[in-house]
CSV table of C-alpha atoms in Angstrom, one decimal:
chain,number,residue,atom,x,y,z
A,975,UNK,CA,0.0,0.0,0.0
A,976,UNK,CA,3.1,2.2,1.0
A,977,UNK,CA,4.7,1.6,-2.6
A,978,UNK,CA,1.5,2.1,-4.4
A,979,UNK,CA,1.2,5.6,-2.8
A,980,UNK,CA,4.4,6.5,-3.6
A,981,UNK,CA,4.2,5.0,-7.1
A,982,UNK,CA,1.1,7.9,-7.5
A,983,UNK,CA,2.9,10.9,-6.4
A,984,UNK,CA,5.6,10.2,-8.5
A,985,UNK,CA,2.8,9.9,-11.0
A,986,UNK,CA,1.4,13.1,-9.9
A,987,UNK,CA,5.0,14.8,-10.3
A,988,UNK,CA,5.8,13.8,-13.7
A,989,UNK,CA,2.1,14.8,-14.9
A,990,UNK,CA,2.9,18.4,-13.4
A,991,UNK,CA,6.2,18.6,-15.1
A,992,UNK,CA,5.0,17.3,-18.4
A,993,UNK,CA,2.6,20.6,-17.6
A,994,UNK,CA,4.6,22.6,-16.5
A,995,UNK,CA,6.9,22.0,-19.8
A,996,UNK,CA,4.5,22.2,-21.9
A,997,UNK,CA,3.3,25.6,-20.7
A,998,UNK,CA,7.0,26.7,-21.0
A,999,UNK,CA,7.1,25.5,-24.7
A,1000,UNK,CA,4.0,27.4,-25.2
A,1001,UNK,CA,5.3,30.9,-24.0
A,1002,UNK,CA,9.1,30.4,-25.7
A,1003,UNK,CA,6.8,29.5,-29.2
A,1004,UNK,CA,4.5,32.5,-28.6
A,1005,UNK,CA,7.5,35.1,-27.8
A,1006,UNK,CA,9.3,33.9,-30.7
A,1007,UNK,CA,6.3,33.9,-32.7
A,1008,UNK,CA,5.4,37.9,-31.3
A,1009,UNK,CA,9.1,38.6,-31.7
A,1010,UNK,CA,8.8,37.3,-35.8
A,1011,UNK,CA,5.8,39.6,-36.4
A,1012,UNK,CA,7.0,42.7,-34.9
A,1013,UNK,CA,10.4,42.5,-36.0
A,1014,UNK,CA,11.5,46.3,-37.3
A,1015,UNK,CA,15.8,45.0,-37.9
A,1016,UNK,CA,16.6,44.8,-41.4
A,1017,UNK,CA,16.9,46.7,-44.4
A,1018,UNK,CA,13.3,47.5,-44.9
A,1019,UNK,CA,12.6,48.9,-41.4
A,1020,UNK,CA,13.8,51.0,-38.7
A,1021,UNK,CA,15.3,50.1,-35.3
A,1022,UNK,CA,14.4,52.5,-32.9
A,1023,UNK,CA,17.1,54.4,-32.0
A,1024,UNK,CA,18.1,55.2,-35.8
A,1025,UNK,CA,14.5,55.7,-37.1
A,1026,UNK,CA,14.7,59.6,-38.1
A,1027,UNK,CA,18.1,58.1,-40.3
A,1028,UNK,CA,15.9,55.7,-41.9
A,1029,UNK,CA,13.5,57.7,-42.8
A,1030,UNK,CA,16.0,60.3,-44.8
A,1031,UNK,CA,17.6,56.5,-46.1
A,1032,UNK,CA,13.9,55.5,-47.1
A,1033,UNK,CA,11.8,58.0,-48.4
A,1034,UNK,CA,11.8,61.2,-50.3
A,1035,UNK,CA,9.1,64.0,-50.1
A,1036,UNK,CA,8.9,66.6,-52.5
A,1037,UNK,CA,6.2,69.7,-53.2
A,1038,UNK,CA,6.1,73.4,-52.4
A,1039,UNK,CA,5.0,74.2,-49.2
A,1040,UNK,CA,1.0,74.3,-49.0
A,1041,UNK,CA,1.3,72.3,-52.2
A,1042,UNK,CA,0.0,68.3,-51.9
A,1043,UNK,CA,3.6,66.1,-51.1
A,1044,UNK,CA,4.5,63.6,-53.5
A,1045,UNK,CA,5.9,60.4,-51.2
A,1046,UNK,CA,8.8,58.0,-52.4
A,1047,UNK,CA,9.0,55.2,-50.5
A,1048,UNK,CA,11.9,53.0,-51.4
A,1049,UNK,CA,10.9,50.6,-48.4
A,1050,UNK,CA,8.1,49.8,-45.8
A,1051,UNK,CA,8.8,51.5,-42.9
A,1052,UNK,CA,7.2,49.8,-39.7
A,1053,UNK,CA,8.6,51.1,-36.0
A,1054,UNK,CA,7.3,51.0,-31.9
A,1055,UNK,CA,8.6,54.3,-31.9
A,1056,UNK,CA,7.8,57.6,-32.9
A,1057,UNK,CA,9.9,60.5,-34.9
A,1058,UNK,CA,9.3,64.3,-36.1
A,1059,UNK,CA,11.9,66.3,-37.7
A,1060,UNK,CA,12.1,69.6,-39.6
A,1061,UNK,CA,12.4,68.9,-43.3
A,1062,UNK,CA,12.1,72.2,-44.6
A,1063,UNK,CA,13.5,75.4,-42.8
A,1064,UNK,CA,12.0,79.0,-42.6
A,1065,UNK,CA,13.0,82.2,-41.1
A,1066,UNK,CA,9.4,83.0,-40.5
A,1067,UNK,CA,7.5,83.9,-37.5
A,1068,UNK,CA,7.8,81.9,-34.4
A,1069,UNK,CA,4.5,80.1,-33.7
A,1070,UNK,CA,3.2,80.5,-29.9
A,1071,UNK,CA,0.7,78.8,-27.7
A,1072,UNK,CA,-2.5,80.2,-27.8
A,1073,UNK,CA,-2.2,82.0,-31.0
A,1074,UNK,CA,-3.7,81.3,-34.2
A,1075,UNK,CA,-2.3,78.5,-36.5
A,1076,UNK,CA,-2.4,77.4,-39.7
A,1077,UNK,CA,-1.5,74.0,-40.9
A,1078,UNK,CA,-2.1,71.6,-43.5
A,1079,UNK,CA,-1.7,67.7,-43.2
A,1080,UNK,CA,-1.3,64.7,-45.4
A,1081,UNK,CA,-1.1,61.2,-43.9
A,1082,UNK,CA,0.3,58.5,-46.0
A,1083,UNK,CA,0.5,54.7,-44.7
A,1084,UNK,CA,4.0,53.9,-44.1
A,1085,UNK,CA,4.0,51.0,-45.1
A,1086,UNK,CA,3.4,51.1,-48.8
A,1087,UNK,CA,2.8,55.2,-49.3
A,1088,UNK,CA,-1.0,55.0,-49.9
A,1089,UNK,CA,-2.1,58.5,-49.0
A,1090,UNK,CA,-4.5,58.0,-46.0
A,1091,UNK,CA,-5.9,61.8,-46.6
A,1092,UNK,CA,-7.7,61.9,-50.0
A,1093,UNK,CA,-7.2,64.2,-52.6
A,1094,UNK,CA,-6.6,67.0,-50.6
A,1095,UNK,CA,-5.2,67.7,-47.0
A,1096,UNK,CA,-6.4,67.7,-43.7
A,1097,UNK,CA,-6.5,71.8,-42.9
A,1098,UNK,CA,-6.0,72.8,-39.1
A,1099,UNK,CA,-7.4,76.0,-38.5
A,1100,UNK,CA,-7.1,76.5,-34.7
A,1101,UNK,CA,-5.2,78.0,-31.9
A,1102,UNK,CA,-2.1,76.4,-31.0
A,1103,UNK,CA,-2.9,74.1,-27.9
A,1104,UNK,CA,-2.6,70.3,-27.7
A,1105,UNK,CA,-6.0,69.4,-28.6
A,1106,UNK,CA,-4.6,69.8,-32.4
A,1107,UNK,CA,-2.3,67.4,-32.7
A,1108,UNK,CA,-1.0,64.4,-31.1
A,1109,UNK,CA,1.7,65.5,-27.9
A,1110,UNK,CA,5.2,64.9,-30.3
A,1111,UNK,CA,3.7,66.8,-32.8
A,1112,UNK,CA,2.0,69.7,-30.2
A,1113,UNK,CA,5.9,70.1,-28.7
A,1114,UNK,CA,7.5,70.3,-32.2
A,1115,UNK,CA,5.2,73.0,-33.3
A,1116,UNK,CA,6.0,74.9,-30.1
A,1117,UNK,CA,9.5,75.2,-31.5
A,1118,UNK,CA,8.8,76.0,-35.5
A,1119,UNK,CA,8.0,78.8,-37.6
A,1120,UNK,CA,5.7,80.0,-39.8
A,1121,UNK,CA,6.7,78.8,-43.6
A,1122,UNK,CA,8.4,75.3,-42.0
A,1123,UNK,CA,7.4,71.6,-42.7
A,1124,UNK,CA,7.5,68.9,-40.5
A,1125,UNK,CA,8.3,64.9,-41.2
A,1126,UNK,CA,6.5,62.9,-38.2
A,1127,UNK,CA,6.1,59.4,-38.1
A,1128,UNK,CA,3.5,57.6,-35.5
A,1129,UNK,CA,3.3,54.0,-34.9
A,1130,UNK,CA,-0.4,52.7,-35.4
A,1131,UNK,CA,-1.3,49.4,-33.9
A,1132,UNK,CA,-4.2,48.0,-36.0
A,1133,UNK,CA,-5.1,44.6,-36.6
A,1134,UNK,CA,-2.7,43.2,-33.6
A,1135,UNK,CA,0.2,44.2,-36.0
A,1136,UNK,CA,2.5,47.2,-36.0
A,1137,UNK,CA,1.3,49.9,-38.9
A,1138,UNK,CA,2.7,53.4,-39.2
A,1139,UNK,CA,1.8,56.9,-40.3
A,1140,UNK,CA,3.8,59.5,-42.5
A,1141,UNK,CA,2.5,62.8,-42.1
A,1142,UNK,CA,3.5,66.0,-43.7
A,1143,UNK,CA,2.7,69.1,-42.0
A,1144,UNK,CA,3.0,72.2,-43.2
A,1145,UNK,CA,3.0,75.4,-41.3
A,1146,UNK,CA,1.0,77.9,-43.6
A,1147,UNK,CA,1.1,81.6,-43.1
A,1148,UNK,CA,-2.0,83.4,-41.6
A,1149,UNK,CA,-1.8,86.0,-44.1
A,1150,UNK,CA,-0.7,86.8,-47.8
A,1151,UNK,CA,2.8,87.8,-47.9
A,1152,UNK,CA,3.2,87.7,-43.8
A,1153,UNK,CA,5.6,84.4,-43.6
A,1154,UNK,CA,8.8,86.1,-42.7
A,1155,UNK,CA,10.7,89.2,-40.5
A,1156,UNK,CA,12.7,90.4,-43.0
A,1157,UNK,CA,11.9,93.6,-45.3
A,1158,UNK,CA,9.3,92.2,-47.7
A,1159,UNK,CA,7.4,91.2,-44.2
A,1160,UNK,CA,7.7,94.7,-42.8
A,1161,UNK,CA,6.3,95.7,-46.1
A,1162,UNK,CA,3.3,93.8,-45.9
A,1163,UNK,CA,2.7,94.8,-42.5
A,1164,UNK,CA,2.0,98.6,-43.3
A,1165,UNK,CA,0.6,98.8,-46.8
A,1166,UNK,CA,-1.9,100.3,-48.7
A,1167,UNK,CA,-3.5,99.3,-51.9
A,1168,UNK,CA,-4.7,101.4,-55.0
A,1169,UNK,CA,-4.8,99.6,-58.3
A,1170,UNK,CA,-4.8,96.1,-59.5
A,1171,UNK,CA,-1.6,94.9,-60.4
A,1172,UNK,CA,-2.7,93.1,-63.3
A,1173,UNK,CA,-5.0,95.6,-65.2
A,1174,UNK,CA,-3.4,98.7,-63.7
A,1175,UNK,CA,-7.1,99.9,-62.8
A,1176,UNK,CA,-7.6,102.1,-59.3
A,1177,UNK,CA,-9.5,100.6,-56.6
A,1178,UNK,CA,-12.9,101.8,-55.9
A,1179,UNK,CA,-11.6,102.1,-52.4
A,1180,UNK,CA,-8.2,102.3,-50.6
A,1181,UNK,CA,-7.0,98.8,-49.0
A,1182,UNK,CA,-5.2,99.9,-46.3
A,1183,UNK,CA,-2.9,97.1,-43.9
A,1184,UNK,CA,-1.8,98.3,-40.5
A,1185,UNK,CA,-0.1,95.5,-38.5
A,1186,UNK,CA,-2.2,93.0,-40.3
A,1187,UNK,CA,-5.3,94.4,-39.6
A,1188,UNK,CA,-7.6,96.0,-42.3
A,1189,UNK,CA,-9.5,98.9,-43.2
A,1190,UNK,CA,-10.9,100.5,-46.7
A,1191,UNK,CA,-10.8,104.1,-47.2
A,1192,UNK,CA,-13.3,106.5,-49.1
A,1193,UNK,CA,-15.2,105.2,-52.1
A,1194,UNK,CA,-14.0,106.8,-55.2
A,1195,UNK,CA,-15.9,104.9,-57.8
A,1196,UNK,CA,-19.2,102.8,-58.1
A,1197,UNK,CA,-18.7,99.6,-60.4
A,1198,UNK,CA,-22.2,99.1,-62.6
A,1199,UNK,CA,-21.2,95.2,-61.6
A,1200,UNK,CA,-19.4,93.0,-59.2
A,1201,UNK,CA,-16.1,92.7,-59.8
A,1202,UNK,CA,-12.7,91.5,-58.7
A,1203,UNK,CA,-9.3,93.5,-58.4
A,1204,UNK,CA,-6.0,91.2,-57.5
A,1205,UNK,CA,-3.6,93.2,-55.1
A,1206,UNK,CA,-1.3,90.2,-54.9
A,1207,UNK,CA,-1.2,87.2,-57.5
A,1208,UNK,CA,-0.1,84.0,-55.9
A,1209,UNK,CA,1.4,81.2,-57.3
A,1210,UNK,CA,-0.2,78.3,-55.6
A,1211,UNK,CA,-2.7,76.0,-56.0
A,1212,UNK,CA,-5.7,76.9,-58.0
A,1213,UNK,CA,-9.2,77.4,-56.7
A,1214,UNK,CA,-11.6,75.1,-58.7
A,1215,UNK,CA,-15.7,75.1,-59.1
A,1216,UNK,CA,-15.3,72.0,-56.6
A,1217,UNK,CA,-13.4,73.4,-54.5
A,1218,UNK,CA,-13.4,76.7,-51.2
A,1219,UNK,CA,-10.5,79.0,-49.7
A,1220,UNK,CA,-9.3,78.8,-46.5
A,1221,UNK,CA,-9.4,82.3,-46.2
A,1222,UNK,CA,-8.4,85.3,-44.1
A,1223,UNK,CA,-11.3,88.2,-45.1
A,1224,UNK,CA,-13.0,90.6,-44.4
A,1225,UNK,CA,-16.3,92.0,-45.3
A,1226,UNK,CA,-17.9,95.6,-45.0
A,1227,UNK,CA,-21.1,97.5,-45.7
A,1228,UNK,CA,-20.1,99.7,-48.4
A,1229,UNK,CA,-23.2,102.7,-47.3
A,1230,UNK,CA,-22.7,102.6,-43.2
A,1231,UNK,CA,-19.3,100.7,-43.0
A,1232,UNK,CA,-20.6,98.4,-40.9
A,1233,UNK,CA,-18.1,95.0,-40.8
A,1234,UNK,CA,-20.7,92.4,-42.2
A,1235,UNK,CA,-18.1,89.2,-41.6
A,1236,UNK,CA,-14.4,88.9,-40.6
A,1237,UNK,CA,-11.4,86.5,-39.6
A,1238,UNK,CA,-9.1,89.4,-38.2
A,1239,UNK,CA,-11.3,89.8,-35.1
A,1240,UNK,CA,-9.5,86.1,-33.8
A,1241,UNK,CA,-6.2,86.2,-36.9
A,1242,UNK,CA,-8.1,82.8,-37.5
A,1243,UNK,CA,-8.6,81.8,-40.8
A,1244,UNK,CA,-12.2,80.1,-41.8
A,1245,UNK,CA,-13.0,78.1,-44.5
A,1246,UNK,CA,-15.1,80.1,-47.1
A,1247,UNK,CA,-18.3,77.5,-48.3
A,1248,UNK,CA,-18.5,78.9,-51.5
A,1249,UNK,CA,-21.7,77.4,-51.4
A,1250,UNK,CA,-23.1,79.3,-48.8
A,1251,UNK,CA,-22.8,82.6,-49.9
A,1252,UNK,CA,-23.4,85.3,-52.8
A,1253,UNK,CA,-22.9,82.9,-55.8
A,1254,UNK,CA,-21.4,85.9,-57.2
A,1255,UNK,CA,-18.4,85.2,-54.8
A,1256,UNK,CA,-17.4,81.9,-56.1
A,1257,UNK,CA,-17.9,83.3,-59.9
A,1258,UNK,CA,-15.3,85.9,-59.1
A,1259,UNK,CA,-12.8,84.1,-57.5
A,1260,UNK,CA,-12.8,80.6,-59.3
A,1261,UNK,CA,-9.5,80.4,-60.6
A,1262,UNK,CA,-7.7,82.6,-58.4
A,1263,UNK,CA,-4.3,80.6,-57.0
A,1264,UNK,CA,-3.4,80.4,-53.1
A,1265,UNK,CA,-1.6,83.3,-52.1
A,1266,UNK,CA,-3.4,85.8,-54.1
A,1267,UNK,CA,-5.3,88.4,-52.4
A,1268,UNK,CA,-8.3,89.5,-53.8
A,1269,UNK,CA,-10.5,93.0,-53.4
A,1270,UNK,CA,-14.0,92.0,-54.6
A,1271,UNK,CA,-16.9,94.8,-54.9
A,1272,UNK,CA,-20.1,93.2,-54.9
A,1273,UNK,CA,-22.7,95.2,-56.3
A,1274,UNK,CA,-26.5,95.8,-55.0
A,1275,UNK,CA,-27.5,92.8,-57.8
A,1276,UNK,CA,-26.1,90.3,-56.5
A,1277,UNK,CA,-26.1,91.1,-52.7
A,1278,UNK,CA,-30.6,90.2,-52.6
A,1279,UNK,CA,-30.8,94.4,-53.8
A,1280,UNK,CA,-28.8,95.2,-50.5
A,1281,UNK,CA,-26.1,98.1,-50.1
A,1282,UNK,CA,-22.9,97.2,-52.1
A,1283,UNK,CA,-20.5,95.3,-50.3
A,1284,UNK,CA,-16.3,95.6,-50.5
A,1285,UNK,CA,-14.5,92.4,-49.4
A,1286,UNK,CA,-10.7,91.6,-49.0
A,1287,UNK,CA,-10.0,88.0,-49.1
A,1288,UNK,CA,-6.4,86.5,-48.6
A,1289,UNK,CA,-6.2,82.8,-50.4
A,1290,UNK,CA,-4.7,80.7,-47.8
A,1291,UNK,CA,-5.4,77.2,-48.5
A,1292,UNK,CA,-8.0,75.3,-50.7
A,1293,UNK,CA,-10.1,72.5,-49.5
A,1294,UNK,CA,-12.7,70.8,-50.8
């Protein structure tokens, strides 16, 4: 009886070893397994510490600032850690919490460069606080200018596997012609307005700029129709039928002055829903490229028989 008990717990020992074994083979597989999937050594990924290197090794970005970025990706690029860098350098204003900010995003996936944006970019129109971008991003801004994009890359888990994000943000200037300190800046700040640089014709009105704020002097002439008058022509993208500004603008009651609509009472820009206003608005300024700004005199017709309206609009951005 003595042996036969002993005989069991023997029994009992091996059975828990066998177990315990087992369970050990188990978790080495599974690690190993774990390890295999989320691998990032290699020439087609990034280890962790040399991921901002890899990136410059891997990919090329190229566009105009505001302008959609065109992504080469020479390989997948898939990382538990995160990177941000400045890829294209401005002497431009300083950008400061709390203050207005305007910035244009496009997301590609990194691991095959699908743009993860659409057709256009993802436009930011905010005050600069942490609600408007994730924390790397939020402290990198803190430190960059006006006229500066930035490289970031953000691991994504999805689908219990390791994804990543490319994004291109570009730092966009708040108004037309105000990027940098230097004398063209100063220029911009204190300006006034009196003919259109293309047709040579005077302004029905002054366009006066005072530190970046606006204000239109006397009317001199009243146009039988609405009409537009380009004070700067930008070169950037083009405004389509499809398409609305981003817009810094201002609008005013030509008879008692009264400020209809503006942006400059916050310096944040708005998106203009050309389908929301005076038709005539659209009409006039279909066509026009980002950083152009435009002087449009809408006439008693097309304003529902109303007083005549002037309107300064700075082309920003376009978004559709």
């Amino acid at each position: 009886m003595v042996a036969s008990k002993h005989s069991i717990e023997n029994n009992r020992r091996k059975t828990n070893l066998i177990i315990k074994l087992l369970v050990l083979f188990f978790v080495i597989f599974l690690s190993i397994f774990l390890i295999l999937q989320y691998n990032i050594s290699g020439s087609s990924t990034a280890e962790k510490k040399q991921l901002c290197e890899h990136l410059n090794e891997n990919m090329t970005i190229s566009g105009e600032l505001g302008t959609i970025p065109i992504l080469d990706l020479e390989n997948p690029i898939v990382a538990t850690d995160s990177c941000i860098k400045t890829i294209i350098k401005s002497n431009g204003q300083k950008l400061k919490k709390g203050k207005p900010v305007l910035l244009s995003v496009t997301v590609f996936d990194s691991r095959n460069g699908q743009k993860l944006t659409g057709d256009s970019p993802k436009i930011i129109a905010d005050v600069l606080n942490k609600k408007i971008a994730e924390l790397h991003v939020y402290k990198k801004l803190l430190k960059s200018k006006i006229g500066e994009r930035i490289l970031s890359y953000l691991p994504n888990k999805s689908d219990d596997r390791i994804a990543g994000e490319i994004s291109v943000i570009d730092i966009l200037p708040l108004h037309v012609n105000l990027v940098s300190k230097d004398v063209a800046y100063l220029n911009s700040v204190n300006k006034t307005y009196t003919k259109d640089i293309e047709t040579g014709e005077q302004l029905p009105a002054e366009v006066k700029i005072k530190n970046a704020k606006v204000s239109f002097g006397e009317l001199k002439s009243h146009p039988s129709k609405s009409v537009a008058y380009i004070l700067v022509k930008g070169k950037g993208q083009q405004l389509l039928k499809n398409t609305s500004p981003i817009a810094q603008y201002v609008a005013q009651n030509v008879d008692t002055k009264e400020i209809i609509e503006t942006t400059y009472s916050n310096g944040i820009p708005k998106k203009l829903d050309l389908k929301k206003t005076y038709d005539v608005i659209g009409k006039l300024l279909v066509d026009e490229h980002v950083g152009s700004k435009v002087l449009l005199y809408l006439s008693e017709d097309d304003t529902d028989g109303k007083s005549p309206i002037l309107m300064l609009v700075d082309i920003l951005a376009v978004q559709k």
